[in-house]
């Protein structure tokens, strides 16, 4: 989708905003704390996988107000689309595509996809397994709303199962009660696993190719998904193997009142020249890997959806060296992707890109178009 216009009401520091955008590059420039990231966050929310800053809805409602509303109009495969997302007031949360009310927020990703790249993503390689799982999950949810659904059902059951484990430890529940939870959680765990493995298999070739281009060397990037239990080649056996693992570790799980096996304990492992990047790659190599993963995500969404996602770059320009920065911008420009970038200065941008970009000055919750 391409966003042509956005309206915000009571969103973060925006009392009311009505702004039109360009098909290609849009740059939000302004001093710290003025609302640049807030505007990007509003756009990211439209794709249905929550705030890229992991903010909760009440935090995004403007202080002293009761609700927020985000509305965007644009084109999806040349058809006009209107998206609405509202939170607060009587109805709590509501999303519509072309006036049609959605059952689940995740369905927004049928109309619009976003890939967000922020400075935290540069630490994807060094960061925690949870950070890498979130990268995979966000990507898979964008490619298919059904994944987001399975994942949230899995997470809910996991919380409940952990509560039972605690109950058993405290003598309030019986070990036999676990059977029911194990039975319910197994198909979900197996499905999350299967989809993640498939996702990794699909982004790996893109990431490898992009990394080769970025490093201009013959270095090989490999991605592997590490499951918390060993998976037999026959997928039909996974549920049984998983159940056995749960039983095997039951005493330990009760003692620690935590589920110790399952996709919530898995990791996306990254290797450079056969060595684990987390431990051996240099700073610059780690940044290139993170960038490759993000660009691979764009390619993956394009393949799954038949349309490029919007790309939101929050404050990353100054974090990248000039060569990578220019490669990135040129690459997005060549593929005619709509891009939204926040920055405090325009110096980081090549003049020829600035000449064709939409440039918007962000100041205390007001956004005005300006010349480069
Ligand atoms: N719910 C809210 N209601 C009103 N204002 C809010 C709310 N949440 C955050 N803000 C304000 O929004 C501003 C931060 O906006 P934002 O994060 O978009 O800044 P920014 O322009 O990206 O700055 P930087 O360049 O430092 O990243 C802060 O001044 C903060 O107080
Ligand atoms: Mg910011």
Short mmCIF file of C-alpha atoms and ligand atoms in Angstrom, two decimals:
data_model
loop_
_atom_site.label_atom_id
_atom_site.label_comp_id
_atom_site.label_asym_id
_atom_site.label_seq_id
_atom_site.Cartn_x
_atom_site.Cartn_y
_atom_site.Cartn_z
CA UNK A 1 0.00 0.00 0.00
CA UNK A 2 0.96 3.60 -0.51
CA UNK A 3 -0.30 6.13 2.05
CA UNK A 4 -1.48 9.37 0.48
CA UNK A 5 -2.98 11.00 3.52
CA UNK A 6 -3.05 10.47 7.25
CA UNK A 7 -5.24 11.91 10.00
CA UNK A 8 -4.43 11.65 13.68
CA UNK A 9 -6.66 12.62 16.56
CA UNK A 10 -5.38 12.63 20.17
CA UNK A 11 -2.49 10.38 19.27
CA UNK A 12 0.56 10.96 21.53
CA UNK A 13 1.55 14.64 21.17
CA UNK A 14 -0.74 15.13 18.13
CA UNK A 15 -3.96 16.89 19.07
CA UNK A 16 -5.07 16.81 15.45
CA UNK A 17 -3.06 16.22 12.33
CA UNK A 18 -3.99 16.01 8.68
CA UNK A 19 -1.10 15.48 6.29
CA UNK A 20 -0.54 14.27 2.74
CA UNK A 21 2.49 12.22 1.73
CA UNK A 22 4.53 11.38 -1.34
CA UNK A 23 4.73 7.98 -3.04
CA UNK A 24 8.52 7.64 -2.57
CA UNK A 25 10.71 9.12 0.11
CA UNK A 26 9.19 11.13 3.01
CA UNK A 27 11.49 12.67 5.57
CA UNK A 28 10.40 13.91 9.00
CA UNK A 29 12.95 16.35 10.31
CA UNK A 30 13.04 18.23 13.59
CA UNK A 31 14.68 18.53 17.00
CA UNK A 32 14.37 15.86 19.71
CA UNK A 33 11.04 15.21 21.37
CA UNK A 34 8.83 16.87 18.75
CA UNK A 35 6.81 13.90 17.49
CA UNK A 36 8.82 12.34 14.66
CA UNK A 37 8.84 8.83 16.10
CA UNK A 38 5.23 9.25 17.21
CA UNK A 39 4.21 9.82 13.61
CA UNK A 40 6.13 6.74 12.48
CA UNK A 41 4.56 4.74 15.28
CA UNK A 42 1.08 5.74 14.09
CA UNK A 43 1.91 4.49 10.59
CA UNK A 44 3.37 1.24 11.98
CA UNK A 45 0.21 0.64 14.04
CA UNK A 46 -1.85 0.62 10.86
CA UNK A 47 -0.26 -2.68 9.86
CA UNK A 48 -1.73 -4.44 12.87
CA UNK A 49 1.27 -5.81 14.73
CA UNK A 50 1.32 -3.26 17.53
CA UNK A 51 3.70 -0.48 18.39
CA UNK A 52 7.27 -0.93 17.22
CA UNK A 53 8.25 0.56 20.57
CA UNK A 54 6.14 -2.06 22.35
CA UNK A 55 3.95 0.69 23.79
CA UNK A 56 0.51 -0.18 25.15
CA UNK A 57 -2.57 1.52 23.76
CA UNK A 58 -3.33 3.64 26.86
CA UNK A 59 0.18 5.14 26.62
CA UNK A 60 -0.47 6.28 23.08
CA UNK A 61 -3.65 8.20 23.89
CA UNK A 62 -2.84 11.86 24.26
CA UNK A 63 -2.57 12.80 27.92
CA UNK A 64 -5.89 14.00 29.37
CA UNK A 65 -7.81 12.55 26.43
CA UNK A 66 -10.01 9.46 26.18
CA UNK A 67 -9.19 7.91 22.84
CA UNK A 68 -6.90 8.03 19.85
CA UNK A 69 -7.83 7.68 16.21
CA UNK A 70 -5.67 7.07 13.16
CA UNK A 71 -7.06 7.21 9.66
CA UNK A 72 -5.17 6.75 6.42
CA UNK A 73 -6.15 6.79 2.80
CA UNK A 74 -4.06 5.54 -0.05
CA UNK A 75 -3.69 3.03 -2.83
CA UNK A 76 -3.27 -0.70 -2.64
CA UNK A 77 -2.49 -2.36 -5.99
CA UNK A 78 -3.94 0.78 -7.62
CA UNK A 79 -7.24 0.54 -5.66
CA UNK A 80 -8.24 3.26 -3.19
CA UNK A 81 -8.12 2.09 0.44
CA UNK A 82 -9.21 3.69 3.70
CA UNK A 83 -7.88 2.35 6.99
CA UNK A 84 -9.13 3.32 10.42
CA UNK A 85 -7.82 2.38 13.81
CA UNK A 86 -9.28 3.69 17.04
CA UNK A 87 -8.70 2.94 20.68
CA UNK A 88 -10.46 4.10 23.83
CA UNK A 89 -13.86 5.47 24.68
CA UNK A 90 -16.71 2.97 24.72
CA UNK A 91 -15.51 0.44 22.16
CA UNK A 92 -11.95 -0.06 23.35
CA UNK A 93 -10.33 -0.99 20.03
CA UNK A 94 -11.65 -0.91 16.53
CA UNK A 95 -10.17 -1.30 13.07
CA UNK A 96 -11.78 -0.90 9.67
CA UNK A 97 -10.69 -1.41 6.09
CA UNK A 98 -12.88 0.56 3.67
CA UNK A 99 -15.50 0.91 6.39
CA UNK A 100 -15.64 -2.84 7.05
CA UNK A 101 -15.06 -3.67 10.68
CA UNK A 102 -12.30 -6.21 11.30
CA UNK A 103 -12.58 -9.11 13.71
CA UNK A 104 -8.89 -8.99 14.59
CA UNK A 105 -6.29 -6.23 14.45
CA UNK A 106 -3.94 -8.63 12.63
CA UNK A 107 -6.23 -8.43 9.58
CA UNK A 108 -4.97 -4.89 8.99
CA UNK A 109 -1.91 -6.54 7.51
CA UNK A 110 -4.11 -7.67 4.61
CA UNK A 111 -4.17 -4.02 3.51
CA UNK A 112 -0.87 -2.62 4.69
CA UNK A 113 2.51 -3.96 5.74
CA UNK A 114 5.35 -2.11 7.38
CA UNK A 115 8.96 -2.91 8.07
CA UNK A 116 10.42 -0.75 10.83
CA UNK A 117 14.12 -0.24 11.24
CA UNK A 118 15.33 1.54 14.36
CA UNK A 119 18.67 1.77 16.19
CA UNK A 120 17.69 -1.13 18.48
CA UNK A 121 17.54 -3.36 15.41
CA UNK A 122 21.23 -2.75 14.86
CA UNK A 123 21.80 -4.84 17.97
CA UNK A 124 19.74 -7.73 16.62
CA UNK A 125 22.84 -9.90 16.29
CA UNK A 126 24.19 -9.23 19.79
CA UNK A 127 20.79 -8.91 21.42
CA UNK A 128 18.71 -11.47 23.27
CA UNK A 129 17.03 -14.47 21.62
CA UNK A 130 13.73 -12.73 22.48
CA UNK A 131 14.72 -9.83 20.24
CA UNK A 132 15.45 -12.18 17.34
CA UNK A 133 12.20 -14.08 17.92
CA UNK A 134 10.33 -10.78 17.83
CA UNK A 135 11.96 -9.98 14.50
CA UNK A 136 10.75 -13.30 13.08
CA UNK A 137 7.29 -13.03 14.62
CA UNK A 138 6.64 -9.52 13.37
CA UNK A 139 7.72 -10.52 9.92
CA UNK A 140 5.59 -13.67 9.84
CA UNK A 141 2.54 -11.85 11.20
CA UNK A 142 2.87 -9.27 8.43
CA UNK A 143 3.00 -12.02 5.84
CA UNK A 144 -0.04 -13.78 7.29
CA UNK A 145 -2.57 -12.60 9.91
CA UNK A 146 -3.21 -16.27 10.79
CA UNK A 147 0.30 -16.47 12.22
CA UNK A 148 -0.35 -13.58 14.61
CA UNK A 149 -3.45 -15.40 15.72
CA UNK A 150 -1.71 -18.71 16.41
CA UNK A 151 1.10 -16.94 18.21
CA UNK A 152 -1.19 -14.99 20.51
CA UNK A 153 -3.19 -18.13 21.34
CA UNK A 154 0.06 -19.92 22.10
CA UNK A 155 1.24 -17.06 24.37
CA UNK A 156 -2.07 -17.01 26.22
CA UNK A 157 -1.97 -20.76 26.87
CA UNK A 158 1.63 -20.50 27.96
CA UNK A 159 0.75 -17.91 30.60
CA UNK A 160 -2.10 -20.10 31.83
CA UNK A 161 0.08 -23.21 31.85
CA UNK A 162 2.75 -21.40 33.86
CA UNK A 163 0.09 -20.32 36.35
CA UNK A 164 -0.92 -24.00 36.77
CA UNK A 165 2.73 -24.95 37.31
CA UNK A 166 2.93 -22.34 40.04
CA UNK A 167 -0.36 -23.64 41.46
CA UNK A 168 1.05 -27.19 41.63
CA UNK A 169 4.14 -25.98 43.40
CA UNK A 170 1.98 -24.14 45.93
CA UNK A 171 -0.29 -27.16 46.38
CA UNK A 172 -3.31 -25.41 44.81
CA UNK A 173 -3.45 -27.50 41.64
CA UNK A 174 -2.87 -31.14 40.78
CA UNK A 175 -0.20 -32.35 38.31
CA UNK A 176 -2.97 -34.21 36.44
CA UNK A 177 -4.43 -30.83 35.42
CA UNK A 178 -1.41 -30.27 33.23
CA UNK A 179 -2.57 -32.97 30.80
CA UNK A 180 -5.34 -30.77 29.50
CA UNK A 181 -3.03 -27.79 28.99
CA UNK A 182 -0.37 -29.92 27.33
CA UNK A 183 -2.94 -31.29 24.95
CA UNK A 184 -4.12 -27.80 23.99
CA UNK A 185 -0.74 -26.13 23.73
CA UNK A 186 0.93 -28.86 21.65
CA UNK A 187 -0.68 -28.17 18.25
CA UNK A 188 -0.07 -24.44 18.67
CA UNK A 189 3.57 -24.90 19.66
CA UNK A 190 4.11 -27.15 16.66
CA UNK A 191 2.44 -24.70 14.30
CA UNK A 192 4.46 -21.71 15.52
CA UNK A 193 7.57 -23.83 15.09
CA UNK A 194 6.68 -24.99 11.60
CA UNK A 195 5.86 -21.48 10.41
CA UNK A 196 9.03 -20.01 11.88
CA UNK A 197 11.16 -22.71 10.26
CA UNK A 198 9.50 -22.05 6.95
CA UNK A 199 9.97 -18.29 7.41
CA UNK A 200 13.67 -18.70 8.13
CA UNK A 201 14.07 -20.96 5.11
CA UNK A 202 12.44 -18.29 2.96
CA UNK A 203 14.37 -15.24 4.19
CA UNK A 204 17.76 -16.99 4.41
CA UNK A 205 18.57 -16.87 0.68
CA UNK A 206 17.61 -13.17 0.48
CA UNK A 207 19.66 -12.31 3.57
CA UNK A 208 22.67 -14.25 2.25
CA UNK A 209 22.56 -12.50 -1.11
CA UNK A 210 22.04 -9.03 0.39
CA UNK A 211 24.87 -9.57 2.85
CA UNK A 212 27.22 -10.56 0.07
CA UNK A 213 26.36 -7.33 -1.72
CA UNK A 214 26.85 -5.21 1.40
CA UNK A 215 30.13 -6.74 2.45
CA UNK A 216 31.51 -6.78 -1.10
CA UNK A 217 33.37 -9.83 0.03
CA UNK A 218 32.86 -13.51 -0.24
CA UNK A 219 31.58 -13.80 3.31
CA UNK A 220 28.68 -16.16 3.74
CA UNK A 221 25.82 -15.40 6.11
CA UNK A 222 23.84 -18.38 7.35
CA UNK A 223 20.59 -18.38 9.31
CA UNK A 224 19.43 -21.36 11.31
CA UNK A 225 16.47 -21.78 13.57
CA UNK A 226 17.33 -23.46 16.84
CA UNK A 227 14.45 -25.27 18.44
CA UNK A 228 14.40 -25.99 22.17
CA UNK A 229 13.96 -29.70 21.42
CA UNK A 230 15.33 -31.85 18.65
CA UNK A 231 13.00 -32.18 15.71
CA UNK A 232 12.67 -35.45 13.83
CA UNK A 233 12.62 -35.18 10.05
CA UNK A 234 9.05 -36.46 10.00
CA UNK A 235 6.89 -33.47 10.95
CA UNK A 236 4.03 -35.76 11.89
CA UNK A 237 6.07 -36.85 14.91
CA UNK A 238 6.62 -33.35 16.31
CA UNK A 239 3.52 -33.24 18.54
CA UNK A 240 4.41 -36.56 20.14
CA UNK A 241 8.05 -35.57 20.68
CA UNK A 242 6.96 -32.26 22.19
CA UNK A 243 4.53 -33.93 24.60
CA UNK A 244 7.25 -36.33 25.70
CA UNK A 245 9.60 -33.44 26.34
CA UNK A 246 6.98 -31.72 28.50
CA UNK A 247 6.57 -34.89 30.55
CA UNK A 248 10.31 -35.45 30.79
CA UNK A 249 10.93 -32.00 32.26
CA UNK A 250 7.79 -31.80 34.36
CA UNK A 251 9.48 -31.89 37.78
CA UNK A 252 11.87 -29.13 36.74
CA UNK A 253 9.02 -27.08 35.28
CA UNK A 254 7.04 -27.32 38.50
CA UNK A 255 10.09 -26.34 40.55
CA UNK A 256 10.69 -23.30 38.34
CA UNK A 257 7.01 -22.74 37.50
CA UNK A 258 7.95 -22.10 33.91
CA UNK A 259 7.43 -23.98 30.66
CA UNK A 260 10.93 -24.91 29.58
CA UNK A 261 10.34 -26.33 26.11
CA UNK A 262 8.63 -24.63 23.20
CA UNK A 263 8.98 -21.88 20.60
CA UNK A 264 9.19 -19.23 23.35
CA UNK A 265 12.65 -20.63 24.16
CA UNK A 266 13.94 -20.85 20.61
CA UNK A 267 16.47 -18.71 18.80
CA UNK A 268 17.38 -17.52 15.36
CA UNK A 269 21.09 -18.24 15.02
CA UNK A 270 23.29 -16.25 12.70
CA UNK A 271 26.59 -17.46 11.33
CA UNK A 272 29.26 -15.68 9.36
CA UNK A 273 31.73 -17.96 7.58
CA UNK A 274 30.46 -20.80 9.75
CA UNK A 275 31.05 -18.99 13.04
CA UNK A 276 28.37 -17.65 15.32
CA UNK A 277 28.07 -13.93 14.52
CA UNK A 278 26.96 -13.05 18.06
CA UNK A 279 30.37 -14.12 19.33
CA UNK A 280 32.75 -13.44 16.48
CA UNK A 281 31.45 -10.81 14.05
CA UNK A 282 32.87 -7.30 14.27
CA UNK A 283 30.64 -4.28 15.02
CA UNK A 284 30.47 -3.33 11.36
CA UNK A 285 29.71 -6.90 10.30
CA UNK A 286 26.95 -7.10 12.90
CA UNK A 287 25.38 -3.93 11.55
CA UNK A 288 25.55 -5.26 8.02
CA UNK A 289 23.90 -8.49 9.15
CA UNK A 290 21.09 -6.57 10.88
CA UNK A 291 20.58 -4.46 7.78
CA UNK A 292 20.59 -7.59 5.58
CA UNK A 293 17.91 -9.20 7.75
CA UNK A 294 15.71 -6.12 7.48
CA UNK A 295 16.12 -5.89 3.73
CA UNK A 296 15.44 -9.62 3.47
CA UNK A 297 12.23 -9.01 5.43
CA UNK A 298 11.16 -6.47 2.81
CA UNK A 299 11.78 -9.02 0.04
CA UNK A 300 9.96 -11.74 1.98
CA UNK A 301 6.86 -9.58 2.47
CA UNK A 302 6.90 -8.60 -1.18
CA UNK A 303 6.93 -12.30 -2.11
CA UNK A 304 4.21 -13.26 0.34
CA UNK A 305 1.93 -10.31 -0.37
CA UNK A 306 2.73 -9.40 -3.94
CA UNK A 307 3.41 -5.82 -2.84
CA UNK A 308 6.28 -4.07 -1.11
CA UNK A 309 5.77 -3.02 2.51
CA UNK A 310 6.18 0.57 3.65
CA UNK A 311 9.60 1.04 5.15
CA UNK A 312 9.91 3.11 8.32
CA UNK A 313 13.42 4.16 9.28
CA UNK A 314 13.47 5.65 12.74
CA UNK A 315 16.69 7.52 13.44
CA UNK A 316 18.93 4.98 11.71
CA UNK A 317 20.51 7.29 9.16
CA UNK A 318 23.06 8.69 11.58
CA UNK A 319 23.83 5.17 12.83
CA UNK A 320 24.90 3.89 9.44
CA UNK A 321 28.13 4.80 7.73
CA UNK A 322 27.78 6.85 4.50
CA UNK A 323 28.30 3.84 2.19
CA UNK A 324 25.64 1.65 3.81
CA UNK A 325 23.30 4.64 4.12
CA UNK A 326 23.52 5.44 0.43
CA UNK A 327 23.21 1.80 -0.58
CA UNK A 328 20.10 1.48 1.53
CA UNK A 329 18.42 4.63 0.21
CA UNK A 330 19.32 3.87 -3.39
CA UNK A 331 18.00 0.33 -3.03
CA UNK A 332 14.64 1.49 -1.62
CA UNK A 333 14.38 4.21 -4.24
CA UNK A 334 15.09 1.79 -7.09
CA UNK A 335 12.32 -0.53 -5.93
CA UNK A 336 9.90 2.43 -5.64
CA UNK A 337 9.11 1.66 -2.04
CA UNK A 338 7.32 4.30 0.01
CA UNK A 339 9.69 5.22 2.80
CA UNK A 340 9.25 7.30 5.95
CA UNK A 341 12.40 8.46 7.67
CA UNK A 342 12.93 10.42 10.85
CA UNK A 343 16.04 12.49 11.36
CA UNK A 344 17.26 15.51 13.28
CA UNK A 345 19.40 16.69 10.35
CA UNK A 346 19.21 16.50 6.59
CA UNK A 347 23.00 16.40 6.11
CA UNK A 348 22.96 12.60 6.04
CA UNK A 349 21.02 12.56 2.75
CA UNK A 350 22.40 12.73 -0.78
CA UNK A 351 21.28 15.92 -2.55
CA UNK A 352 19.66 14.08 -5.48
CA UNK A 353 17.40 12.16 -3.09
CA UNK A 354 16.48 15.29 -1.13
CA UNK A 355 15.46 16.94 -4.38
CA UNK A 356 12.74 14.37 -4.98
CA UNK A 357 11.77 13.66 -1.36
CA UNK A 358 8.84 15.09 0.58
CA UNK A 359 10.35 16.94 3.53
CA UNK A 360 8.29 17.70 6.61
CA UNK A 361 9.30 19.80 9.57
CA UNK A 362 8.03 18.33 12.86
CA UNK A 363 7.67 20.78 15.70
CA UNK A 364 5.66 20.22 18.90
CA UNK A 365 3.04 17.99 17.31
CA UNK A 366 2.70 20.11 14.15
CA UNK A 367 3.92 18.92 10.78
CA UNK A 368 4.57 21.34 7.96
CA UNK A 369 5.92 20.69 4.48
CA UNK A 370 9.14 22.44 3.65
CA UNK A 371 11.69 22.76 0.88
CA UNK A 372 15.04 21.02 1.03
N1 LIG B 1 0.54 9.93 25.29
C1 LIG B 1 1.16 11.10 25.06
N2 LIG B 1 0.48 12.26 25.09
C2 LIG B 1 1.11 13.44 24.85
N3 LIG B 1 2.42 13.54 24.56
C3 LIG B 1 3.13 12.41 24.50
C4 LIG B 1 2.55 11.13 24.74
N4 LIG B 1 3.52 10.19 24.61
C5 LIG B 1 4.64 10.86 24.32
N5 LIG B 1 4.42 12.18 24.25
C6 LIG B 1 5.41 13.24 23.95
O1 LIG B 1 5.90 13.04 22.64
C7 LIG B 1 7.23 13.54 22.58
C8 LIG B 1 8.17 12.52 22.00
O2 LIG B 1 7.89 12.37 20.69
P1 LIG B 1 8.79 11.46 19.78
O3 LIG B 1 9.23 10.24 20.49
O4 LIG B 1 8.03 11.30 18.53
O5 LIG B 1 10.05 12.42 19.60
P2 LIG B 1 11.03 12.52 18.38
O6 LIG B 1 10.67 13.71 17.58
O7 LIG B 1 11.11 11.22 17.69
O8 LIG B 1 12.39 12.82 19.16
P3 LIG B 1 13.86 12.17 19.03
O9 LIG B 1 14.54 12.94 17.95
O10 LIG B 1 14.46 12.46 20.36
O11 LIG B 1 13.70 10.73 18.76
C9 LIG B 1 7.70 13.82 23.96
O12 LIG B 1 7.78 15.20 24.16
C10 LIG B 1 6.64 13.19 24.83
O13 LIG B 1 6.48 13.90 26.00
MG1 LIG B 2 12.45 9.63 17.79
#
